[in-house]
Coordinates of C-alpha atoms in Angstrom, one line a residue:
X58 CA -43.0 173.0 55.0
X59 CA -44.9 170.0 53.6
X60 CA -43.6 170.9 50.1
X61 CA -40.1 170.6 51.3
X62 CA -40.8 167.3 52.9
X63 CA -42.4 166.1 49.7
X64 CA -39.4 167.1 47.7
X65 CA -37.1 165.4 50.1
X66 CA -39.1 162.2 49.9
X67 CA -39.1 162.4 46.1
X68 CA -35.3 162.8 46.1
X69 CA -35.0 160.0 48.6
X70 CA -37.0 157.7 46.3
X71 CA -34.9 158.7 43.3
X72 CA -31.7 158.1 45.2
X73 CA -32.9 154.7 46.4
X74 CA -33.6 153.7 42.8
X75 CA -30.2 154.9 41.7
X76 CA -28.5 152.9 44.4
X77 CA -30.7 149.9 43.6
X78 CA -29.6 150.2 39.9
X79 CA -26.0 150.7 41.0
X80 CA -26.2 147.6 43.2
X81 CA -27.7 145.6 40.4
X82 CA -24.9 146.7 38.1
X83 CA -22.3 145.8 40.8
X84 CA -23.9 142.5 41.3
X85 CA -23.8 141.8 37.6
X86 CA -20.2 142.8 37.4
X87 CA -19.5 140.7 40.4
X88 CA -21.1 137.7 38.8
X89 CA -19.1 138.3 35.6
X90 CA -15.9 138.8 37.6
X91 CA -16.6 135.6 39.5
X92 CA -17.1 133.7 36.3
X93 CA -14.0 135.2 34.9
X94 CA -12.0 134.4 38.1
X95 CA -13.3 130.8 37.9
X96 CA -12.1 130.5 34.4
X97 CA -8.8 132.1 35.3
X98 CA -8.5 129.8 38.3
X99 CA -9.1 126.8 36.1
X100 CA -6.5 128.1 33.6
X101 CA -4.0 128.6 36.5
X102 CA -4.7 125.2 37.9
X103 CA -4.2 123.7 34.4
X104 CA -1.0 125.7 34.0
X105 CA 0.2 124.7 37.5
X106 CA -0.5 121.1 36.7
X107 CA 1.3 121.5 33.4
X108 CA 4.2 123.3 35.2
X109 CA 4.4 120.5 37.7
X110 CA 4.5 118.0 34.9
X111 CA 7.2 120.0 33.1
X112 CA 9.1 120.4 36.4
X113 CA 9.0 116.6 36.8
X114 CA 10.2 116.2 33.3
X115 CA 13.0 118.7 33.8
X116 CA 14.0 116.9 37.0
X117 CA 14.1 113.7 35.1
X118 CA 16.0 115.3 32.3
X119 CA 18.3 116.9 34.8
X120 CA 19.0 113.6 36.4
X121 CA 19.7 112.1 33.0
X122 CA 21.9 114.9 32.0
X123 CA 23.7 114.8 35.3
X124 CA 24.4 111.1 34.7
X125 CA 25.5 111.9 31.2
X126 CA 27.8 114.7 32.4
X127 CA 29.1 112.4 35.2
X128 CA 29.9 109.7 32.6
X129 CA 31.5 112.3 30.4
X130 CA 33.5 113.6 33.4
X131 CA 34.7 110.1 34.0
X132 CA 35.6 109.7 30.4
X133 CA 37.3 113.1 30.4
X134 CA 39.2 112.1 33.5
X135 CA 40.3 108.9 31.8
X136 CA 41.3 110.9 28.7
X137 CA 43.2 113.4 30.9
X138 CA 45.0 110.6 32.7
X139 CA 45.8 109.1 29.4
X140 CA 47.1 112.4 28.1
X141 CA 49.1 112.9 31.2
X142 CA 50.5 109.4 30.9
X143 CA 51.1 110.0 27.3
X144 CA 53.2 113.1 28.1
X145 CA 55.0 111.1 30.8
X146 CA 55.7 108.2 28.4
X147 CA 56.7 110.7 25.8
X148 CA 59.1 112.4 28.2
X149 CA 60.4 109.0 29.4
X150 CA 60.8 107.9 25.8
X151 CA 62.7 111.1 25.0
X152 CA 64.9 110.6 28.1
X153 CA 65.6 107.0 27.1
X154 CA 66.2 108.1 23.5
X155 CA 68.7 110.7 24.7
X156 CA 70.4 108.1 26.9
X157 CA 70.7 105.8 23.9
X158 CA 72.0 108.7 21.8
X159 CA 74.5 109.5 24.6
X160 CA 75.7 105.9 24.7
X161 CA 76.0 105.8 21.0
X162 CA 77.5 109.3 20.9
X163 CA 75.0 110.6 18.4
X164 CA 75.0 114.3 17.6
X165 CA 71.9 115.9 18.9
X166 CA 70.2 118.1 16.3
X167 CA 67.8 120.9 17.2
X168 CA 66.0 122.7 14.5
X169 CA 64.9 126.4 14.9
X170 CA 62.7 128.2 12.5
X171 CA 63.4 131.9 12.1
X172 CA 60.5 134.3 12.4
X173 CA 59.4 136.2 9.3
X174 CA 61.2 139.5 8.8
X175 CA 59.2 142.7 8.3
X176 CA 57.9 143.0 4.8
X177 CA 57.9 139.2 4.1
X178 CA 54.6 137.5 3.2
X179 CA 53.8 135.4 6.3
X180 CA 51.1 133.4 4.5
X181 CA 53.7 132.0 2.0
X182 CA 55.7 129.5 4.0
X183 CA 57.4 126.2 3.5
X184 CA 56.5 125.0 7.0
X185 CA 53.5 122.8 7.0
X186 CA 53.6 120.9 10.3
X187 CA 55.7 120.8 13.5
X188 CA 55.2 117.8 15.7
X189 CA 55.8 117.4 19.4
X190 CA 58.4 114.7 18.9
X191 CA 60.6 116.6 16.6
X192 CA 58.8 116.1 13.3
X193 CA 59.0 118.8 10.7
X194 CA 56.9 118.7 7.5
X195 CA 58.2 120.9 4.6
X196 CA 56.0 121.7 1.6
X197 CA 57.3 122.4 -1.8
X198 CA 55.4 125.4 -3.2
X199 CA 56.0 124.3 -6.8
X200 CA 54.4 120.8 -6.3
X201 CA 51.0 119.7 -5.3
X202 CA 49.8 116.8 -3.1
X203 CA 52.0 114.3 -1.4
X204 CA 54.9 114.8 -3.9
X205 CA 55.4 118.3 -2.6
X206 CA 55.8 117.2 1.1
X207 CA 59.0 116.1 2.8
X208 CA 59.2 114.9 6.4
X209 CA 62.2 115.3 8.6
X210 CA 62.7 114.2 12.2
X211 CA 65.2 115.7 14.7
X212 CA 65.6 115.7 18.5
X213 CA 63.4 118.8 18.7
X214 CA 62.0 121.5 16.5
X215 CA 61.4 125.1 17.8
X216 CA 58.9 127.2 16.0
X217 CA 59.0 130.9 15.3
X218 CA 57.5 131.8 18.7
X219 CA 60.3 130.0 20.7
X220 CA 62.2 132.4 23.0
X221 CA 65.9 132.4 23.8
X222 CA 65.1 131.1 27.3
X223 CA 63.2 128.1 25.9
X224 CA 66.0 127.3 23.6
X225 CA 68.6 127.4 26.4
X226 CA 66.4 125.4 28.9
X227 CA 66.6 122.4 26.6
X228 CA 70.4 122.4 26.2
X229 CA 71.1 123.5 29.8
X230 CA 71.8 119.9 31.2
X231 CA 74.2 119.4 28.3
X232 CA 76.1 122.5 29.1
X233 CA 76.2 121.8 32.8
X234 CA 78.0 118.5 32.2
X235 CA 81.1 120.6 31.4
X236 CA 81.5 121.1 35.2
X237 CA 81.6 117.3 35.6
X238 CA 84.6 117.0 33.3
X239 CA 82.9 116.4 29.9
X240 CA 83.7 118.1 26.6
X241 CA 80.7 119.7 24.9
X242 CA 80.4 121.2 21.5
X243 CA 77.4 123.3 20.3
X244 CA 77.4 124.7 16.8
X245 CA 74.9 126.5 14.7
X246 CA 74.5 125.6 11.0
X247 CA 72.3 127.1 8.3
X248 CA 72.1 129.5 5.3
X249 CA 73.0 133.1 5.6
X250 CA 70.5 135.2 7.5
X251 CA 68.8 132.2 9.1
X252 CA 69.4 133.4 12.7
X253 CA 72.6 131.5 13.7
X254 CA 74.3 134.4 15.4
X255 CA 71.0 135.4 17.0
X256 CA 70.7 131.9 18.6
X257 CA 74.4 131.8 19.7
X258 CA 75.0 135.4 20.8
X259 CA 71.7 137.3 20.5
X260 CA 71.3 140.9 19.2
X261 CA 74.2 143.3 19.4
X262 CA 72.5 145.3 22.2
X263 CA 70.9 142.4 23.9
X264 CA 69.1 142.5 27.2
X265 CA 69.2 139.5 29.5
X266 CA 65.9 138.3 28.0
X267 CA 67.5 138.3 24.5
X268 CA 70.8 136.7 25.6
X269 CA 72.0 133.9 23.3
X270 CA 73.5 130.5 24.2
X271 CA 77.0 131.9 24.7
X272 CA 76.0 134.4 27.5
X273 CA 73.5 132.2 29.1
X274 CA 75.9 129.2 29.2
X275 CA 78.6 131.1 31.0
X276 CA 76.2 132.8 33.3
X277 CA 74.7 129.4 34.2
X278 CA 78.2 127.9 34.8
X279 CA 79.0 130.8 37.2
X280 CA 75.8 130.3 39.0
X281 CA 76.4 126.5 39.5
X282 CA 80.0 127.0 40.5
X283 CA 78.8 129.5 43.1
X284 CA 76.3 127.1 44.5
X285 CA 79.0 124.4 44.7
X286 CA 81.7 126.6 46.2
X287 CA 81.7 124.7 49.5
X288 CA 82.4 121.4 47.7
X289 CA 84.3 122.4 44.5
X290 CA 86.6 125.0 43.3
X291 CA 86.3 126.0 39.7
X292 CA 88.5 128.0 37.3
X293 CA 87.0 129.3 34.1
X294 CA 88.9 130.6 31.1
X295 CA 87.6 131.9 27.8
X296 CA 89.2 131.7 24.4
X297 CA 87.6 133.2 21.2
X298 CA 88.9 132.9 17.7
X299 CA 87.5 133.1 14.2
X300 CA 88.4 131.4 10.9
X301 CA 88.4 134.0 8.2
X302 CA 89.4 133.0 4.7
X303 CA 91.2 129.9 6.1
X304 CA 93.1 132.1 8.6
X305 CA 92.7 131.7 12.4
X306 CA 92.5 135.0 14.2
X307 CA 92.3 135.8 17.9
X308 CA 89.2 137.9 18.7
X309 CA 90.1 138.8 22.3
X310 CA 93.2 141.0 21.6
X311 CA 93.2 144.7 20.6
X312 CA 94.7 144.0 17.2
X313 CA 92.7 140.8 16.7
X314 CA 91.6 141.3 13.0
X315 CA 95.2 141.8 12.0
X316 CA 96.8 139.1 14.1
X317 CA 96.8 135.7 12.5
X318 CA 97.9 132.4 14.0
X319 CA 98.7 129.1 12.2
X320 CA 96.3 126.4 13.4
X321 CA 98.5 123.6 14.8
X322 CA 96.4 120.6 15.5
X323 CA 97.8 118.3 18.2
X324 CA 96.4 115.0 19.5
X325 CA 97.8 115.9 22.9
X326 CA 95.4 118.7 23.3
X327 CA 91.9 117.1 23.3
X328 CA 90.3 119.6 25.6
X329 CA 90.7 122.8 23.6
X330 CA 91.5 124.5 20.3
X331 CA 95.1 123.8 19.3
X332 CA 95.9 127.4 18.7
X333 CA 98.9 127.8 21.0
X334 CA 99.3 131.6 20.6
X335 CA 95.6 132.5 21.0
X336 CA 94.9 134.1 24.4
X337 CA 92.9 132.5 27.1
X338 CA 91.3 135.0 29.5
X339 CA 90.3 133.9 33.0
X340 CA 86.8 135.0 33.9
X341 CA 85.1 135.1 37.3
X342 CA 81.8 136.8 36.7
X343 CA 79.2 137.5 34.1
X344 CA 80.4 141.1 33.7
X345 CA 83.8 139.8 32.7
X346 CA 82.1 137.6 30.1
X347 CA 80.0 140.5 28.7
X348 CA 83.1 142.6 28.4
X349 CA 85.1 139.9 26.5
X350 CA 82.1 139.0 24.3
X351 CA 81.8 142.7 23.3
X352 CA 85.4 142.7 22.3
X353 CA 85.1 139.5 20.4
X354 CA 81.9 140.6 18.5
X355 CA 83.5 143.9 17.7
X356 CA 86.6 142.3 16.2
X357 CA 84.6 139.7 14.2
X358 CA 84.5 140.0 10.5
X359 CA 81.0 141.0 9.2
X360 CA 79.8 142.3 5.9
X361 CA 76.6 143.3 4.1
X362 CA 75.1 141.2 1.4
X363 CA 71.8 141.2 -0.5
X364 CA 70.4 138.6 1.9
X365 CA 71.8 139.8 5.2
X366 CA 72.8 143.4 6.2
X367 CA 75.1 142.0 8.9
X368 CA 76.3 138.8 7.5
X369 CA 79.0 136.9 9.5
X370 CA 82.0 136.4 7.1
X371 CA 83.8 134.0 9.4
X372 CA 83.3 131.0 11.7
X373 CA 83.4 132.1 15.3
X374 CA 84.6 129.7 18.0
X375 CA 84.1 130.5 21.7
X376 CA 85.9 128.0 23.9
X377 CA 85.3 127.8 27.6
X378 CA 87.9 125.9 29.6
X379 CA 86.7 124.7 33.1
X380 CA 88.9 123.1 35.7
X381 CA 87.3 121.8 38.9
X382 CA 88.8 120.6 42.1
X383 CA 86.9 118.5 44.6
X384 CA 87.8 120.1 48.0
X385 CA 87.1 116.8 49.8
X386 CA 88.9 114.2 47.7
X387 CA 91.3 116.4 45.9
X388 CA 90.4 114.9 42.5
X389 CA 90.3 117.3 39.5
X390 CA 88.1 117.5 36.4
X391 CA 88.7 119.3 33.2
X392 CA 85.9 120.2 30.8
X393 CA 85.7 122.2 27.7
X394 CA 82.8 123.9 26.0
X395 CA 83.0 124.8 22.3
X396 CA 80.3 127.3 21.2
X397 CA 80.6 127.7 17.4
X398 CA 78.7 130.1 15.2
X399 CA 79.4 129.0 11.6
X400 CA 79.2 131.4 8.8
X401 CA 76.2 130.9 6.6
X402 CA 76.2 129.0 3.4
X403 CA 75.0 131.2 0.5
X404 CA 74.3 131.1 -3.2
X405 CA 76.3 133.8 -4.8
X406 CA 73.6 134.7 -7.3
X407 CA 71.2 135.4 -4.5
X408 CA 73.6 137.2 -2.1
X409 CA 75.1 139.2 -5.0
X410 CA 78.5 138.9 -3.5
X411 CA 81.4 140.6 -5.4
X412 CA 85.0 141.4 -4.6
X413 CA 85.9 140.6 -1.0
X414 CA 82.4 139.3 -0.3
X415 CA 82.8 136.9 -3.1
X416 CA 86.1 135.6 -1.9
X417 CA 84.7 135.3 1.6
X418 CA 81.7 133.4 0.3
X419 CA 84.0 131.0 -1.6
X420 CA 86.0 130.2 1.5
X421 CA 82.9 129.8 3.6
X422 CA 81.2 127.4 1.1
X423 CA 84.5 125.5 0.7
X424 CA 84.9 125.0 4.5
X425 CA 81.2 124.0 4.9
X426 CA 81.6 121.6 2.0
X427 CA 84.6 120.1 3.8
X428 CA 82.4 119.7 6.9
X429 CA 79.9 117.9 4.8
X430 CA 82.6 115.5 3.6
X431 CA 83.6 114.8 7.2
X432 CA 80.0 114.2 8.2
X433 CA 79.5 111.8 5.3
X434 CA 82.7 109.9 6.1
X435 CA 81.6 109.6 9.8
X436 CA 78.1 108.5 8.8
X437 CA 79.6 105.8 6.5
X438 CA 82.1 104.8 9.2
X439 CA 85.0 105.3 6.8
X440 CA 88.5 104.5 8.1
X441 CA 89.8 107.8 6.7
X442 CA 88.0 111.0 7.7
X443 CA 89.2 114.1 5.8
X444 CA 89.7 116.5 8.7
X445 CA 92.7 118.2 7.2
X446 CA 90.8 119.6 4.2
X447 CA 89.8 122.7 6.1
X448 CA 90.7 124.7 9.2
X449 CA 87.1 124.4 10.3
X450 CA 87.1 120.6 10.2
X451 CA 90.5 120.6 12.0
X452 CA 88.9 122.7 14.8
X453 CA 85.9 120.4 15.0
X454 CA 88.0 117.2 15.0
X455 CA 88.1 116.8 18.8
X456 CA 84.3 117.2 18.9
X457 CA 83.3 115.2 15.8
X458 CA 86.0 112.5 16.1
X459 CA 86.5 112.5 19.8
X460 CA 84.5 111.5 22.8
X461 CA 82.6 114.8 23.3
X462 CA 78.9 115.6 23.7
X463 CA 77.9 117.4 20.5
X464 CA 74.8 119.4 19.6
X465 CA 73.9 121.1 16.3
X466 CA 71.4 123.9 15.9
X467 CA 70.1 123.8 12.3
X468 CA 68.6 127.2 11.4
X469 CA 66.1 127.6 8.5
X470 CA 64.2 130.4 6.9
X471 CA 60.4 129.8 6.5
X472 CA 60.0 131.9 3.3
X473 CA 59.3 130.2 0.0
X474 CA 62.3 131.8 -1.7
X475 CA 64.6 129.9 0.6
X476 CA 63.1 126.5 -0.1
X477 CA 66.1 125.0 -1.9
X478 CA 68.5 126.2 0.9
X479 CA 66.1 124.9 3.5
X480 CA 65.9 121.4 2.0
X481 CA 69.7 121.3 1.6
X482 CA 70.2 122.4 5.2
X483 CA 67.7 119.9 6.6
X484 CA 69.3 117.0 4.6
X485 CA 72.7 117.9 6.0
X486 CA 71.2 118.0 9.5
X487 CA 69.5 114.6 8.9
X488 CA 72.8 113.1 8.0
X489 CA 74.5 114.7 11.0
X490 CA 71.9 113.2 13.4
X491 CA 72.9 109.7 12.2
X492 CA 76.6 110.1 13.1
X493 CA 77.7 107.9 16.1
X494 CA 80.7 109.3 17.9
X495 CA 80.9 106.9 20.8
X496 CA 80.0 107.5 24.4
X497 CA 81.4 110.7 25.9
X498 CA 84.0 110.3 28.7
X499 CA 84.6 112.4 31.7
X500 CA 88.1 113.9 32.2
X501 CA 88.6 113.3 35.9
X502 CA 91.8 112.6 37.8
X503 CA 91.5 110.9 41.2
X504 CA 93.9 111.3 44.0
X505 CA 95.1 107.7 43.6
X506 CA 95.8 108.3 40.0
X507 CA 97.8 111.4 40.8
X508 CA 99.8 109.5 43.4
X509 CA 100.5 106.7 40.9
X510 CA 101.5 109.2 38.3
X511 CA 103.9 110.8 40.7
X512 CA 105.3 107.4 41.6
X513 CA 105.8 106.7 37.9
X514 CA 107.6 109.9 37.4
X515 CA 109.8 109.2 40.4
X516 CA 110.6 105.7 39.2
X517 CA 111.4 107.1 35.8
X518 CA 113.9 109.5 37.3
X519 CA 115.4 106.7 39.4
X520 CA 115.7 104.6 36.2
X521 CA 117.5 107.4 34.5
X522 CA 119.9 107.9 37.3
X523 CA 120.6 104.1 37.6
X524 CA 121.1 103.9 33.8
X525 CA 123.8 106.6 34.1
X526 CA 125.5 104.6 36.9
X527 CA 125.3 101.4 34.7
X528 CA 126.9 103.2 31.8
X529 CA 129.7 104.5 34.1
X530 CA 130.3 101.0 35.4
X531 CA 130.2 99.5 31.9
X532 CA 132.9 102.1 30.9
X533 CA 135.0 101.0 33.9
X534 CA 134.5 97.4 33.1
X535 CA 135.4 98.0 29.4
X536 CA 138.6 99.8 30.5
X537 CA 139.6 97.2 32.9
X538 CA 138.9 94.3 30.5
X539 CA 141.3 95.9 28.0
X540 CA 144.1 95.8 30.6
X541 CA 146.4 92.8 30.7
X542 CA 145.6 92.1 34.3
X543 CA 141.9 91.8 33.6
X544 CA 142.4 89.8 30.4
X545 CA 144.3 87.2 32.4
X546 CA 141.7 87.1 35.1
X547 CA 138.3 88.2 33.5
X548 CA 136.6 84.8 33.9
X549 CA 137.2 84.7 37.6
X550 CA 134.6 85.8 40.1
X551 CA 135.4 87.5 43.4
X552 CA 133.3 86.6 46.4
X553 CA 134.1 88.5 49.5
X554 CA 132.1 89.9 52.3
X555 CA 133.3 91.0 55.7
X556 CA 129.8 91.6 57.0
X557 CA 127.3 88.9 56.2
X558 CA 123.7 90.1 55.7
X559 CA 124.8 93.5 54.3
X560 CA 122.7 94.5 51.2
X561 CA 124.4 93.8 47.9
X562 CA 125.6 96.6 45.6
X563 CA 124.9 95.5 42.1
X564 CA 126.7 96.5 38.9
X565 CA 126.4 95.5 35.3
X566 CA 128.9 94.0 32.9
X567 CA 129.0 93.4 29.2
X568 CA 129.4 89.6 29.2
X569 CA 129.2 89.2 25.5
X570 CA 128.3 90.9 22.3
X571 CA 124.6 90.0 22.6
X572 CA 124.3 90.6 26.3
X573 CA 122.5 93.9 27.1
X574 CA 122.8 95.7 30.4
X575 CA 120.4 95.0 33.3
X576 CA 119.8 96.9 36.4
X577 CA 119.3 94.9 39.6
X578 CA 118.5 95.9 43.1
X579 CA 118.7 92.9 45.4
X580 CA 119.0 92.5 49.1
X581 CA 120.1 89.3 50.8
X582 CA 120.2 88.1 54.3
X583 CA 121.8 84.7 53.4
X584 CA 124.9 83.5 55.0
X585 CA 128.2 83.4 53.1
X586 CA 127.8 79.6 52.9
X587 CA 125.2 80.0 50.1
X588 CA 127.2 81.6 47.3
X589 CA 125.0 80.1 44.5
X590 CA 122.0 82.1 45.6
X591 CA 123.5 85.5 46.1
X592 CA 126.2 87.8 44.8
X593 CA 128.0 90.6 46.5
X594 CA 130.2 93.4 45.6
X595 CA 133.0 94.1 48.0
X596 CA 135.1 97.1 48.5
X597 CA 136.9 95.5 51.4
X598 CA 138.8 93.3 49.0
X599 CA 140.6 96.2 47.3
X600 CA 141.1 97.9 50.7
X601 CA 142.7 94.7 52.1
X602 CA 145.2 94.6 49.2
X603 CA 146.7 98.0 49.8
X604 CA 143.7 100.3 49.2
X605 CA 145.5 102.1 46.3
X606 CA 143.3 103.7 43.6
X607 CA 144.3 101.4 40.9
X608 CA 143.3 98.3 42.9
X609 CA 140.1 100.0 44.0
X610 CA 139.2 100.8 40.4
X611 CA 139.9 97.2 39.5
X612 CA 137.7 96.0 42.3
X613 CA 134.9 98.2 41.2
X614 CA 134.9 96.5 37.8
X615 CA 134.4 93.0 39.2
X616 CA 131.0 91.3 39.4
X617 CA 130.3 88.4 41.7
X618 CA 127.8 86.2 39.8
X619 CA 125.9 83.0 40.1
X620 CA 124.2 80.6 37.8
X621 CA 122.1 82.1 35.0
X622 CA 119.0 80.2 36.2
X623 CA 119.2 81.9 39.6
X624 CA 119.9 85.2 37.9
X625 CA 116.8 84.9 35.7
X626 CA 114.7 84.0 38.7
X627 CA 116.0 87.0 40.6
X628 CA 115.4 89.3 37.7
X629 CA 111.9 87.9 37.1
X630 CA 111.0 88.6 40.8
X631 CA 112.4 92.1 40.6
X632 CA 110.6 92.8 37.3
X633 CA 107.3 91.7 38.7
X634 CA 107.6 93.5 42.1
X635 CA 109.6 96.6 41.5
X636 CA 110.4 97.4 37.9
X637 CA 107.0 97.3 36.2
X638 CA 104.6 100.1 37.1
X639 CA 101.2 100.9 35.6
X640 CA 98.4 103.2 36.1
X641 CA 94.9 102.9 34.7
X642 CA 92.3 105.6 34.4
X643 CA 88.8 105.2 33.0
X644 CA 89.5 101.7 31.9
X645 CA 92.5 102.5 29.8
X646 CA 96.1 102.2 30.6
X647 CA 97.5 105.7 31.2
X648 CA 101.1 104.9 31.6
X649 CA 103.4 102.0 32.2
X650 CA 107.1 101.8 32.8
X651 CA 109.2 98.6 32.3
X652 CA 112.9 98.3 32.3
X653 CA 115.5 95.5 32.5
X654 CA 116.7 93.9 29.2
X655 CA 118.2 90.4 29.4
X656 CA 120.3 88.3 27.0
X657 CA 118.6 85.7 25.0
X658 CA 121.2 83.1 26.0
X659 CA 124.3 83.0 28.0
X660 CA 126.7 80.4 29.3
X661 CA 126.7 79.5 33.0
X662 CA 129.5 81.2 34.9
X663 CA 131.5 78.6 36.8
X664 CA 132.3 79.8 40.3
X665 CA 135.2 78.5 42.4
X666 CA 134.0 77.2 45.7
X667 CA 137.4 77.3 47.3
X668 CA 138.7 80.0 49.5
X669 CA 140.1 83.1 47.8

């Protein structure tokens, strides 16, 4: 038992030593850990202080940057306001410029650049810069530096990405003025294959998104007329012809390509094409227009060349006649819209035209050359403008030489191979933009004007009837003066009236070889005691002397006169108050009617004051 206790004591001693050693080790590690923690704490404190310092610096930097950003924001706002004001000023300047152009009657010129076709090198282009204010910089690929650049300026330049809707939105106000009675002409000019037909009509199977100016214009006119239906009533008619080899053909008839009409220009038809036999089709909806346009495009002459698979071989003219009636005032307005797709100018060596294509190209280039001569004459303000040199210039005469609003689309190709044609086209467009036509005028007829015109027509009819009566009375007088009875008594004047105050019936007499006839309508309430200031014709005289036909005929031939001074006074009063009629519209005299021709000199007629 004691041995066991001894072993246990020994184990206890060993265990105590182990624990003591273990405690010493732990204490040593604790001291090391404490020292390490102190160091770490110092490091953390240092880092914390450094972090606080950095935070403070960051806060200061943040405040500084915030101030900088605030200043930049203010500057940016100033720049944004300046940019906004710039665009406003630019738009205002453009509006004022358009107003000045409208007052001067300048032809607006819009340039549109055709996109590259599949297979063309898009990196090789003649277009160097397009400005917001209509600037266009063309580069010559064969020249370097400034010598190879040419700047043009138009009303607006549309790049290759411009859509049909963007094109139409800019010309929409111009087209809408047709409803207000203005004449508007829009035509596309450029080399073959530059996109003229695409701009004016769109593709052959066009959706609404690809509609050209022609379809959009008529659709817009119908929309506006529908919105104004409570105030205005509009009638719209469409006429479509083409000029093919100097022959004018109707495109809206079944046998259009075979049916030719001579172009008869007339100054009395300022609101439309002077092709009397060409059909005018009334349209009431866009569907009617689509149907007619399809017929017209089908009948139009097209052909294939090396430059254009579907080259227009004729000048197409779509004319829209609009007549509006103001339901409140009854006044009418007449407007006319010419939408012209010119055939493209082409160089025969490039288009490789032969046979019929060559003949067509010659006629096209000749008519476009005649158009250039007209533009040159207008730009130089020549007294003679050669409109009659071509059917095309005769058609455009009312738009180029009249008081219409005119716009030209100049179409160009961006490829390098077309550089010479592009420069030639842009030079022509630049010359067109300088032509002043005079301010456009609205074709409106007010109710007062209509009434005056009706009065003028009535007075003209009255004049004609009275002239016939005068001639008959002159014949009677001539017959009676040849008779012996009148030869013995032709210087006597008969004054007789059974009823004083009755209006006088006036005739005319040939008093001498230089005395012309005069028609008088005079009423008098004077008593018979004032014979010098009145004259009367009396049937009672002949009735009192038997009433036979011969005596009555003789009495009809007599005139009862007075002194020439009184006669001229009477006639002057009548001429001022009754005989002269005039109407004036838009500041110009529309019609005037004057009649009454008097002798230069005549001897006074002596009148017996005794009883007859």
